Coordinates of C-alpha atoms in Angstrom, one line a residue:
X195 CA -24.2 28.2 50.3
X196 CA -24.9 30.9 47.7
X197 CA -24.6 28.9 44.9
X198 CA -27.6 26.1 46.7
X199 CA -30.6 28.5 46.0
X200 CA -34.1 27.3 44.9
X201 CA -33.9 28.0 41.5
X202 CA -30.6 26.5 40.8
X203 CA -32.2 23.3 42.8
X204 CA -35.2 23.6 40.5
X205 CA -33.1 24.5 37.5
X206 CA -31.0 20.7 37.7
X207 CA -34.2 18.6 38.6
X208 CA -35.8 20.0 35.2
X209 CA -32.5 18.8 33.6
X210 CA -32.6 15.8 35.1
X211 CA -36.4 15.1 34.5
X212 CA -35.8 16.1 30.5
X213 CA -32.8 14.0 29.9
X214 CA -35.2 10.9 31.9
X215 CA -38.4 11.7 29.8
X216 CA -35.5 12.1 26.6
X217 CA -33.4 8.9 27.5
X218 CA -36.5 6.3 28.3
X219 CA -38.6 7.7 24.4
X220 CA -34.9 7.3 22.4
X221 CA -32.4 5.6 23.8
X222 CA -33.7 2.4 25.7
X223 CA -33.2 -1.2 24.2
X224 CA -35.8 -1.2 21.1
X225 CA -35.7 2.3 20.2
X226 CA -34.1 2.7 16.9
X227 CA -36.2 4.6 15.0
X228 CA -36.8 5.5 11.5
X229 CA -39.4 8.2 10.8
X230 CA -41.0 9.5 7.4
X231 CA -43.1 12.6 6.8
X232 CA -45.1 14.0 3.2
X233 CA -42.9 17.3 2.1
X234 CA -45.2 17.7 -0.4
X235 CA -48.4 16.3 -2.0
X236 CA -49.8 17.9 -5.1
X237 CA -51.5 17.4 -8.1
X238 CA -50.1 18.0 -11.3
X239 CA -52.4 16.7 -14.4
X240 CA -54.9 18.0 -16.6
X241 CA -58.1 17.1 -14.4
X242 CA -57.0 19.5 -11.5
X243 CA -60.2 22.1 -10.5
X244 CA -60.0 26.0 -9.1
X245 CA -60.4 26.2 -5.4
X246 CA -58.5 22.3 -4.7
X247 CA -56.6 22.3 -2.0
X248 CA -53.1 21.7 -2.9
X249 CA -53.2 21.8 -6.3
X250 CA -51.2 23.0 -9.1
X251 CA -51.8 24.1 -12.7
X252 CA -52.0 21.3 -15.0
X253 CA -49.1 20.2 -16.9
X254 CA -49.8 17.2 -18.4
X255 CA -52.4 17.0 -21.7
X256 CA -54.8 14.4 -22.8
X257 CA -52.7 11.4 -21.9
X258 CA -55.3 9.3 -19.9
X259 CA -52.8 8.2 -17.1
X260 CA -51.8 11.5 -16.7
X261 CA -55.0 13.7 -16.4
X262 CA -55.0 13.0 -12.5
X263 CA -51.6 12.6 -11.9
X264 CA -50.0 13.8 -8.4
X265 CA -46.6 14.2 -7.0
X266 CA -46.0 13.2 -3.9
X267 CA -42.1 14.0 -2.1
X268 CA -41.3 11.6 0.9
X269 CA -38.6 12.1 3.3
X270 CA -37.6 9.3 5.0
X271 CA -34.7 9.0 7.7
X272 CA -33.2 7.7 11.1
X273 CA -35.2 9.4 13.6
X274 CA -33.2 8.1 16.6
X275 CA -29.7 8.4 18.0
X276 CA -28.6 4.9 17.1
X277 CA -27.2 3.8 14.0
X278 CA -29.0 1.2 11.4
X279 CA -26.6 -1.2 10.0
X280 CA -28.5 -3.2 7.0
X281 CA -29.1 -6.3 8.8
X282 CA -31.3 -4.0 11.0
X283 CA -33.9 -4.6 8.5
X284 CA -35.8 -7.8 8.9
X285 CA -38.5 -7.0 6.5
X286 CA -37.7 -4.2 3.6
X287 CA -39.1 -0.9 3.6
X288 CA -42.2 -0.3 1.6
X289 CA -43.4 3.4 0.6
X290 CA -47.3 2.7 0.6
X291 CA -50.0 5.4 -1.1
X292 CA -53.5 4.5 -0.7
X293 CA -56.1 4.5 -3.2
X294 CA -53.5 5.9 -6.0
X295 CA -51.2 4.0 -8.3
X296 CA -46.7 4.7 -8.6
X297 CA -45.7 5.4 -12.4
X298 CA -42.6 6.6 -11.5
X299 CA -40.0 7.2 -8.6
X300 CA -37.0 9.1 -8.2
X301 CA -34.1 9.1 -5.3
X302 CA -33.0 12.9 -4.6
X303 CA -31.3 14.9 -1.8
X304 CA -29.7 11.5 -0.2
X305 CA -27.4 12.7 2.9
X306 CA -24.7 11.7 3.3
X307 CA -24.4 11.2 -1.0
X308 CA -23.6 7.7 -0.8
X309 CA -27.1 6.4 -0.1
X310 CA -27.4 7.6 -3.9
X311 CA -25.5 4.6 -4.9
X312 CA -27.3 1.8 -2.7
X313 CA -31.0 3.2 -3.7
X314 CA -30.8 1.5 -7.1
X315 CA -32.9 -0.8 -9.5
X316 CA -29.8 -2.7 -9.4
X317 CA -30.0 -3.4 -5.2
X318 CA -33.7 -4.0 -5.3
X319 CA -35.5 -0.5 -5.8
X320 CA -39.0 -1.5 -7.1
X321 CA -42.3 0.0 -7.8
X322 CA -45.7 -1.6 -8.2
X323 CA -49.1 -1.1 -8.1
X324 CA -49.2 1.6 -5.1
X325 CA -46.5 0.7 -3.6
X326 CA -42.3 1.6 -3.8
X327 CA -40.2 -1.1 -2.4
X328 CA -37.0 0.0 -1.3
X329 CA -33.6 -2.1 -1.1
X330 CA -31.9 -2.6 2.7
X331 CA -29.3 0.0 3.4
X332 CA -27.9 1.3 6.3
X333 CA -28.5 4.1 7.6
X334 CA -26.5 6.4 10.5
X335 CA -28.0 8.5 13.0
X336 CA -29.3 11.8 10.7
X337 CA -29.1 9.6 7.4
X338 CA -31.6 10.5 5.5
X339 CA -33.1 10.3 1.7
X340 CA -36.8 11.6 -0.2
X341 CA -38.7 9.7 -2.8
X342 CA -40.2 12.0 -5.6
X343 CA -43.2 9.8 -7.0
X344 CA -45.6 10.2 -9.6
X345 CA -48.8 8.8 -9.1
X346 CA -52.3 8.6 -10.4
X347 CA -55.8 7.6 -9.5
X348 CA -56.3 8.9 -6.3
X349 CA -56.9 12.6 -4.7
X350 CA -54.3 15.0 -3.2
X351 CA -53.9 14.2 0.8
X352 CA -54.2 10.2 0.1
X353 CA -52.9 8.4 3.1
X354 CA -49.1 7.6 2.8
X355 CA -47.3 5.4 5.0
X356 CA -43.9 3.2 5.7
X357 CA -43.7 -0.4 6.2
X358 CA -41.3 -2.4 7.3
X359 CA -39.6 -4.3 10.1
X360 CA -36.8 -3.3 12.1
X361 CA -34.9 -5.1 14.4
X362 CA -35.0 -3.4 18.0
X363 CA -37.1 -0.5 16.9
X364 CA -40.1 0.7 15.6
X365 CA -41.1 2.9 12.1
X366 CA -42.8 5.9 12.5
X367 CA -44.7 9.1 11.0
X368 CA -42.2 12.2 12.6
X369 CA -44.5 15.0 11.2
X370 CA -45.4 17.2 13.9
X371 CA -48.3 16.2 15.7
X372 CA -50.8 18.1 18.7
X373 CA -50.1 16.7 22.1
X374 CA -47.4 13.6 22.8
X375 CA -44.0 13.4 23.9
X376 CA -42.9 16.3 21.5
X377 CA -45.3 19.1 23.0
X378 CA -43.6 17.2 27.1
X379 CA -40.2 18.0 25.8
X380 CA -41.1 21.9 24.8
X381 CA -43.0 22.1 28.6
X382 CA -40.2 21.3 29.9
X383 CA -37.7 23.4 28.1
X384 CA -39.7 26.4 28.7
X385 CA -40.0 25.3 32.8
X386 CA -35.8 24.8 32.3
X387 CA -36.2 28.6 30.8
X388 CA -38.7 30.3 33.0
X389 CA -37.0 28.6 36.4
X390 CA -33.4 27.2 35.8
X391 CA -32.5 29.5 32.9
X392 CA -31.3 32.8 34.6
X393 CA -29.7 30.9 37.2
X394 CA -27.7 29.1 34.7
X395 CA -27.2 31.6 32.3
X396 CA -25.7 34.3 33.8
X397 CA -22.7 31.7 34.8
X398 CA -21.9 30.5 31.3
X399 CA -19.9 32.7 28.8
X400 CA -21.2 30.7 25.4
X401 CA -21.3 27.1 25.3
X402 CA -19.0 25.0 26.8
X403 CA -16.3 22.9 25.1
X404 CA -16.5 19.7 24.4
X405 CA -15.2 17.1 27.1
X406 CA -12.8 15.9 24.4
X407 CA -11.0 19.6 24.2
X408 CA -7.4 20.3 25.3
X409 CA -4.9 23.0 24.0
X410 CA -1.3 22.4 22.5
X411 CA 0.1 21.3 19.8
X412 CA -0.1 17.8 18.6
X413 CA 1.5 15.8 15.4
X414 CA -0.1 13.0 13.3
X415 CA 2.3 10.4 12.2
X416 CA 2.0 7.9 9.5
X417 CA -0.4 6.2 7.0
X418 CA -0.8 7.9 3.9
X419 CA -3.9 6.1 3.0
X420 CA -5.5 7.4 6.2
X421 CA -3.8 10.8 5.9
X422 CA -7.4 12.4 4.5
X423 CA -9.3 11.3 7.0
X424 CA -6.8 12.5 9.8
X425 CA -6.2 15.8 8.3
X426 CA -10.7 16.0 8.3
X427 CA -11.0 15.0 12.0
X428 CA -7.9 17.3 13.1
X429 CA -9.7 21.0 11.1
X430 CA -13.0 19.7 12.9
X431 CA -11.1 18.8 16.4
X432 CA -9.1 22.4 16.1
X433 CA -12.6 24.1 14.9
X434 CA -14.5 22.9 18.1
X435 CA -11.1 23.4 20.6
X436 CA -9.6 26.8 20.0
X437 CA -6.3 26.4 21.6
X438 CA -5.4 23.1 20.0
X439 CA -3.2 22.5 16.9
X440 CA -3.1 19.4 15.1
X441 CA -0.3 18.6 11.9
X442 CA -0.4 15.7 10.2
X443 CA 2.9 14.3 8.5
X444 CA 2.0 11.4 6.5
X445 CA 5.0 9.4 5.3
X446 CA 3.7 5.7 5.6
X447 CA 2.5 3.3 8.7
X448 CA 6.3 2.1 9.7
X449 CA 7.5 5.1 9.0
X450 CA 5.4 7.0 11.5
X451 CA 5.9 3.7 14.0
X452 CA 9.7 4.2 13.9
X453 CA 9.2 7.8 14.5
X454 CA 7.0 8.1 17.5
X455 CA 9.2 5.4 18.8
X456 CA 12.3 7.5 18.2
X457 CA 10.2 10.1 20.0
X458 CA 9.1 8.5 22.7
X459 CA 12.8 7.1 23.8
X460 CA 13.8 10.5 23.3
X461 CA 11.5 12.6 24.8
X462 CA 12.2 13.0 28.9
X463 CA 8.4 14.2 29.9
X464 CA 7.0 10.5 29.6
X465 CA 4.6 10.4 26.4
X466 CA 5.7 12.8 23.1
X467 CA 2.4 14.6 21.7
X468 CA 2.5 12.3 18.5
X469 CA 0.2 9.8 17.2
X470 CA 1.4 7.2 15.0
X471 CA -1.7 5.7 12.0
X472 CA -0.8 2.2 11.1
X473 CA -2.7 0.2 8.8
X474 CA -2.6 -2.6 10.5
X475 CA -1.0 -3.3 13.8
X476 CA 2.9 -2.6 14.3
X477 CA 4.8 -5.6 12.6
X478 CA 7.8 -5.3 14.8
X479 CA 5.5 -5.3 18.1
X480 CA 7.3 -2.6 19.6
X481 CA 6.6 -3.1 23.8
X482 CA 6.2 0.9 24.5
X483 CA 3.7 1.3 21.5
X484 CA -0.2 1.7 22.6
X485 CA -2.9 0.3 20.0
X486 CA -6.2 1.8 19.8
X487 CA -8.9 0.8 17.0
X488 CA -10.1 3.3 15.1
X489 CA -11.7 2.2 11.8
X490 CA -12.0 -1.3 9.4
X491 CA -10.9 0.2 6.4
X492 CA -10.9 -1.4 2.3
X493 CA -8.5 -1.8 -0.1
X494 CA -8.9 -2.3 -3.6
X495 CA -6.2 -3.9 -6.2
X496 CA -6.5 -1.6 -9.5
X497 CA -5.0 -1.7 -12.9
X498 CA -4.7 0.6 -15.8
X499 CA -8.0 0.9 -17.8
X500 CA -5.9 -0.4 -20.9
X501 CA -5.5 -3.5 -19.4
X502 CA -9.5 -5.1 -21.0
X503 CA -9.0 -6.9 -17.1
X504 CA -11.8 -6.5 -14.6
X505 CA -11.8 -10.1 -12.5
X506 CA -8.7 -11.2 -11.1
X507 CA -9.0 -15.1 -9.1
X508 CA -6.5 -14.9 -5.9
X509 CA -4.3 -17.9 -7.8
X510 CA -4.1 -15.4 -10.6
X511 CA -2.9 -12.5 -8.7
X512 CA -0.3 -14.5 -6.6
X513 CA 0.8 -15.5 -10.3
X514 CA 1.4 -12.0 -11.8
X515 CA 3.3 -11.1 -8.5
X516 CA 5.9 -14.3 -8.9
X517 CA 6.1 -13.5 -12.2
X518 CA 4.6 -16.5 -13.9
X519 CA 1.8 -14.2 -15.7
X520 CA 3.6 -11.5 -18.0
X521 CA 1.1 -10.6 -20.3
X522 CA -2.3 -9.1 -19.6
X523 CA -3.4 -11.6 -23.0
X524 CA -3.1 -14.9 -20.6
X525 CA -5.9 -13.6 -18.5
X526 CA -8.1 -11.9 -21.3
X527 CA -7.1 -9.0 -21.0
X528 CA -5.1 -6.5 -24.0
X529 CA -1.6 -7.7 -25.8
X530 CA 0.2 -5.4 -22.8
X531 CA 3.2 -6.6 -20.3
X532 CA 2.5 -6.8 -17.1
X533 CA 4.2 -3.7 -14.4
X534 CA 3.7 -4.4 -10.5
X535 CA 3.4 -0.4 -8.9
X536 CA 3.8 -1.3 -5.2
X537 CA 4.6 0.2 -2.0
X538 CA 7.6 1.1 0.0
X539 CA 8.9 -0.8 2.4
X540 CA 7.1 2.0 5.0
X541 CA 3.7 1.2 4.2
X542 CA 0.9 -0.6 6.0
X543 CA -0.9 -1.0 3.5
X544 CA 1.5 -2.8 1.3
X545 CA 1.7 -5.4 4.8
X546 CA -1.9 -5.7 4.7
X547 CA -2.1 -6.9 0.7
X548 CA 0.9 -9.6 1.5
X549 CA -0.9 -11.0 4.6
X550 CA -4.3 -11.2 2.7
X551 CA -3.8 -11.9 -0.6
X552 CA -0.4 -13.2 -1.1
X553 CA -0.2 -14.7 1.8
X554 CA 4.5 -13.9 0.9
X555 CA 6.3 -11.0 0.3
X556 CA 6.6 -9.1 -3.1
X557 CA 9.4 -9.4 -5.3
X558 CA 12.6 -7.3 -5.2
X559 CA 11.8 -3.7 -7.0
X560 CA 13.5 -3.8 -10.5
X561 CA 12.3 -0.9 -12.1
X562 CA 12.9 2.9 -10.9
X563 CA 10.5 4.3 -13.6
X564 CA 7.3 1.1 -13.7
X565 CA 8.3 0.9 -17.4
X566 CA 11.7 -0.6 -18.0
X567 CA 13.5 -2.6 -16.2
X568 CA 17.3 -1.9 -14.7
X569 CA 17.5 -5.9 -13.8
X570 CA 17.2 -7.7 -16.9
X571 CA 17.0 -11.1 -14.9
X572 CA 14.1 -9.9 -12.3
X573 CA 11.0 -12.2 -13.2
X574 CA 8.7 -9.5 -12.6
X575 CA 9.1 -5.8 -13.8
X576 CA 8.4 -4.0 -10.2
X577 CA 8.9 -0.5 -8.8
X578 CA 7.7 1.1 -5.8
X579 CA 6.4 4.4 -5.0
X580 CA 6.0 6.1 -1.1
X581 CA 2.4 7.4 -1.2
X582 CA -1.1 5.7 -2.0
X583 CA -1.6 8.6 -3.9
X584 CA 1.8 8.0 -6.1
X585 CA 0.9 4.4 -6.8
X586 CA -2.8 5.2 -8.3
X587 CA -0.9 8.4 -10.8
X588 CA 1.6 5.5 -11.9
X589 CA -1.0 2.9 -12.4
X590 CA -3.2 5.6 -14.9
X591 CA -0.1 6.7 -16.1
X592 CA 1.5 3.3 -17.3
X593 CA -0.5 0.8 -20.0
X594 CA -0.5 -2.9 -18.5
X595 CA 0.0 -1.7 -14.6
X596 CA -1.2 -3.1 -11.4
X597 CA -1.2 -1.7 -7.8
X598 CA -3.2 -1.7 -4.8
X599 CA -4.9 1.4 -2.4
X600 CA -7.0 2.8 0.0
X601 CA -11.0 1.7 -1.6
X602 CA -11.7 5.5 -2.0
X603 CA -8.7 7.1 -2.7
X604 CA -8.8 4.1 -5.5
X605 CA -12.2 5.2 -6.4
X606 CA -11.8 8.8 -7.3
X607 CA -8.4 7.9 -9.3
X608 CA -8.4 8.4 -13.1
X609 CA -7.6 5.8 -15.8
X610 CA -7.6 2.8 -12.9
X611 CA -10.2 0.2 -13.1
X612 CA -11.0 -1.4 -9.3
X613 CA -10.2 -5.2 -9.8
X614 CA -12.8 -8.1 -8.5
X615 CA -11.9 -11.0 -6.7
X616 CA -12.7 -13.9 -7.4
X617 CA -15.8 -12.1 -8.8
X618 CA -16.6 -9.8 -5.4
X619 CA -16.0 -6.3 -5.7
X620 CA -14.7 -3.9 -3.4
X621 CA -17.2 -2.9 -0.7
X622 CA -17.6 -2.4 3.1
X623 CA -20.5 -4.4 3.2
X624 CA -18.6 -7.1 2.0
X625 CA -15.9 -7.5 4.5
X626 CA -14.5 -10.0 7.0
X627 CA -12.2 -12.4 8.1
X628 CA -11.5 -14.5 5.0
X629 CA -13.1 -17.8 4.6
X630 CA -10.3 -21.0 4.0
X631 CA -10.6 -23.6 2.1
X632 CA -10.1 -26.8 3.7
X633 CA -6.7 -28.1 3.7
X634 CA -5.3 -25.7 1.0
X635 CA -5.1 -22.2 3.3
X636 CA -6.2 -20.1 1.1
X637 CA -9.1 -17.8 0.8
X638 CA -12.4 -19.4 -0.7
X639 CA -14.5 -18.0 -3.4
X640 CA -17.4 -16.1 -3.0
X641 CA -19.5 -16.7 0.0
X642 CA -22.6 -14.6 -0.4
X643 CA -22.1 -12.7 2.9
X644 CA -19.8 -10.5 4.8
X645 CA -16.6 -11.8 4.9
X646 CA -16.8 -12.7 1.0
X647 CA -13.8 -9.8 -0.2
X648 CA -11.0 -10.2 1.7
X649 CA -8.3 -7.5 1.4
X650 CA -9.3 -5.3 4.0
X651 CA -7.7 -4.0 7.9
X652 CA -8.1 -2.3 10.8
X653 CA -6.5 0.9 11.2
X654 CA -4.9 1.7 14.1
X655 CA -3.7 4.9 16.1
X656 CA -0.5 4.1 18.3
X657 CA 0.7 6.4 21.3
X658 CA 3.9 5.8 23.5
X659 CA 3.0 3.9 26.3
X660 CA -0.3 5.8 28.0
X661 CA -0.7 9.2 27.2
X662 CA -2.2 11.4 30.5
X663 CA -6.0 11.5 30.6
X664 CA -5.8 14.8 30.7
X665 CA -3.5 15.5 27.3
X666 CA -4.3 16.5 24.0
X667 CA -3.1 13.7 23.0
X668 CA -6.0 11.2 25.0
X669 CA -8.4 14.0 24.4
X670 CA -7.7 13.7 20.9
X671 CA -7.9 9.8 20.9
X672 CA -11.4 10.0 22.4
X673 CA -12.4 12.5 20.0
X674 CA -11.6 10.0 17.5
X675 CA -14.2 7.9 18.8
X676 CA -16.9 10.5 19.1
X677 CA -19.9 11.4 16.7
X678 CA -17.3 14.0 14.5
X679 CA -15.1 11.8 13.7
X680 CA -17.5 8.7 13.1
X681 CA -19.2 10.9 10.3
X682 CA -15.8 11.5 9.0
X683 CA -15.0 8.0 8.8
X684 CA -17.9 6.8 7.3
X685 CA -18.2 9.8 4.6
X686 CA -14.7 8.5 3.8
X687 CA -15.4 4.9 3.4
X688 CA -14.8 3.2 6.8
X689 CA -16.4 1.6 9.2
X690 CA -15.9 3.2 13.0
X691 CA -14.5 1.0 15.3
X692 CA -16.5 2.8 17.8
X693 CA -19.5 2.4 16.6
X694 CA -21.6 -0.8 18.2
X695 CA -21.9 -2.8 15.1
X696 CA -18.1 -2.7 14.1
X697 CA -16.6 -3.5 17.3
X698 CA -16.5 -7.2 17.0
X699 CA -15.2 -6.8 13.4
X700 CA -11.9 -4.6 14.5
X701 CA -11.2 -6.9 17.5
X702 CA -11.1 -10.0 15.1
X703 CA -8.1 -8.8 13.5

């Protein structure tokens, strides 16, 4: 056969041989890997003399601390192809500089920008002596963040290093280095080029696509609170498969469940091109309706900044909704009635704050406007609103409101303040199934661990019944479990149920 020539033979061994030499250094058992490097190291005081290497005019006078002071800019990051969750960490990181001493530290160019929040004073962030201690965090594959330090005492080119102990992996220096498995992986990308690479080349027009790829169209039903995320994932999904286009309708999680239903009864070609977003599974456990775990996502219960309220206890909160608190005044709060801003009766979300914090249904609505009500006998002034979005303009909008939402949709909202619970905030490192107290079923307090903040979900994607492997519909599904869409996810908040960590956590619910 043509196509069986030497070179081509050649060609697929190098392949194979790279992605060996590739998948044994990165991607066996007790390989994750986070790696550091010096961007810069340079001396900035008074006491600097012409001809150093790597120094820089003084800028700092006569102070006596100063006179020798050097700047040193360390990148740290995960090296490897798995994710770090921060129980990966069994002993801290530790920035160490040799034979100088730290006056100073600064977090810049985190990636993505929510490291910036974790790498505080707050979670830990410490200096001392020569040393920067730096607070467990997780970190995903290409995570990455650099210390800026000031130091004195020691010389330009002092020896810098990372401690630290992480669970299944190592920590190492990723500067380039003479020899080793880097300078193995360039031999044999240029044997793959001077051997296999005409033979292969002259059969592919650009790269390929990915495996996920199909072309058609393809509609996006449901959640609102997920409805940034989808509409992310679908311009990436359509940007790396010309041929496919994606729409997403939000109009709530039953909403979109009735209406890929209605499609799927309708449609006479087996399963409709339509994806249905739920958060949380379908209440009505329709039999024809396919679940597939995408994400654990948080909610947060907010209130108007007017309120003076920023810790809510679970009894509390079940009191406001019956009615029984009126006033912001009986929980310390500002002289202001209270006004419940809830959901429709399409949302998932809404079915997600009953089952974990009420643990009952809401009142009837009695207010179209969330200021007056049109049933003067309702114990509770309620209205409802169709869209996450909605619900966080009313609560800013209206002194003495309350509502619930998507953790960061809630957190970019103006005039809201996010509520504690029973004194834990809001966060994805603090979720899981609900502790009980014994014999009263409801949630406990504060349990120093995950699992402490309870209102949280899965979010799910339904199809009707199996869509065919080879539709854009499945292609799309598994794209939702690739590396795109897990940066997505995670950049918005959630935790991929993909991902090896999470899985456990989004089959519990």
């Amino acid at each position: 056969m043509e196509w069986l020539s030497t070179e081509t033979v050649l060609g697929a061994l190098g392949i194979v041989v790279t992605i060996a030499v590739v998948a044994y250094d990165r991607l066996r058992p007790g390989r994750r890997l986070v790696g550091y490097r010096v961007q810069m190291d340079t001396a900035i005081g008074a006491d600097t003399r012409p001809g150093q290497a790597g120094v820089r005019i003084g800028l700092f006078g006569d102070d006596r601390e100063l006179t020798d002071a050097t700047l040193v800019l360390l990148r740290i990051e995960n090296d490897g192809v798995k994710d770090i969750g921060q129980a990966g960490f069994e002993a801290p990181l530790c920035a160490v500089f040799e034979g100088r001493r730290v006056l100073g530290v600064a977090v810049t160019d985190p990636s993505p920008r929510g490291l910036m929040e974790r790498l505080t004073t707050d979670n830990g962030l410490r200096y001392e002596d020569n040393r920067v201690r730096i607070p467990p965090l997780p970190l995903n594959t290409g995570d990455h963040f650099k210390l800026l330090v000031l130091l004195t005492g020691g010389p330009v080119g002092g020896k810098v290093h990372l401690e630290g102990t992480l669970n299944e992996g190592r920590i190492r220096p990723n500067r380039q280095r003479r020899g080793g498995p880097r300078n193995l992986y360039l031999g044999l990308a240029a044997f793959l080029i001077l051997i296999g690479g005409i033979t292969v080349g002259t059969r592919l027009e650009g790269p390929p696509p990915p495996l996920e790829c199909a072309s058609g169209n393809l509609t996006v039903l449901g959640s609102t609170a997920f409805a940034p995320v989808m509409e992310e994932v679908s311009t990436a999904y359509e940007a790396d498969c010309p041929g496919a286009e994606i729409t997403v309708e939000a109009k709530g999680s039953n909403e979109g469940l009735l209406e890929l239903d209605a499609l799927g009864h309708k449609s006479k070609e087996g399963a409709p091109a339509a994806i249905a977003m739920s958060d949380g599974r379908d209440p009505d456990d329709r039999p024809e309706l396919r679940e597939h775990p995408v994400a654990a996502t948080v909610f947060a219960v907010v209130v108007n900044e007017r309120t003076g309220v920023e810790d809510i206890s679970l009894a509390d909160l079940k009191r406001l909704y019956t009615g029984e608190i009126d006033n912001w005044s009986r929980l310390g709060g500002a002289d202001l009635p209270v006004s419940l801003v809830s959901r429709d009766y399409r949302s998932g979300t809404r079915g997600i704050f009953h089952e974990r914090l009420l643990d009952d249904h809401e009142p009837a609505a009695s207010s179209s406007d969330c200021r007056r009500r049109n049933d003067a006998d309702a114990a509770v002034l309620r209205c409802e609103r169709g869209s996450t979005r909605q619900v966080l303009e009313m609560v800013g909008a209206v002194p003495g409101a309350i509502g619930y939402a998507e953790l960061q949709a809630a957190t970019e909202a103006e005039n809201v303040t996010l509520l504690r619970l029973d004194g834990i905030a809001a966060d994805v490192d603090a979720i899981g199934p609900a502790p009980r107290r014994s014999g009263t079923g409801e949630p406990a307090g504060p349990s120093g661990g995950r699992g402490a903040y309870p209102f949280w979900g899965v979010e799910y994607a339904y199809t009707y019944t199996q869509p065919p492997a080879d539709s854009l519909t499945s292609k799309f599904l598994d794209y939702l479990g690739g590396g795109t869409a897990q940066n997505v996810l995670r950049t918005h908040g959630h935790l991929p149920c993909a991902a090896p960590g999470n899985q456990s956590l989004c089959q519990r619910m």
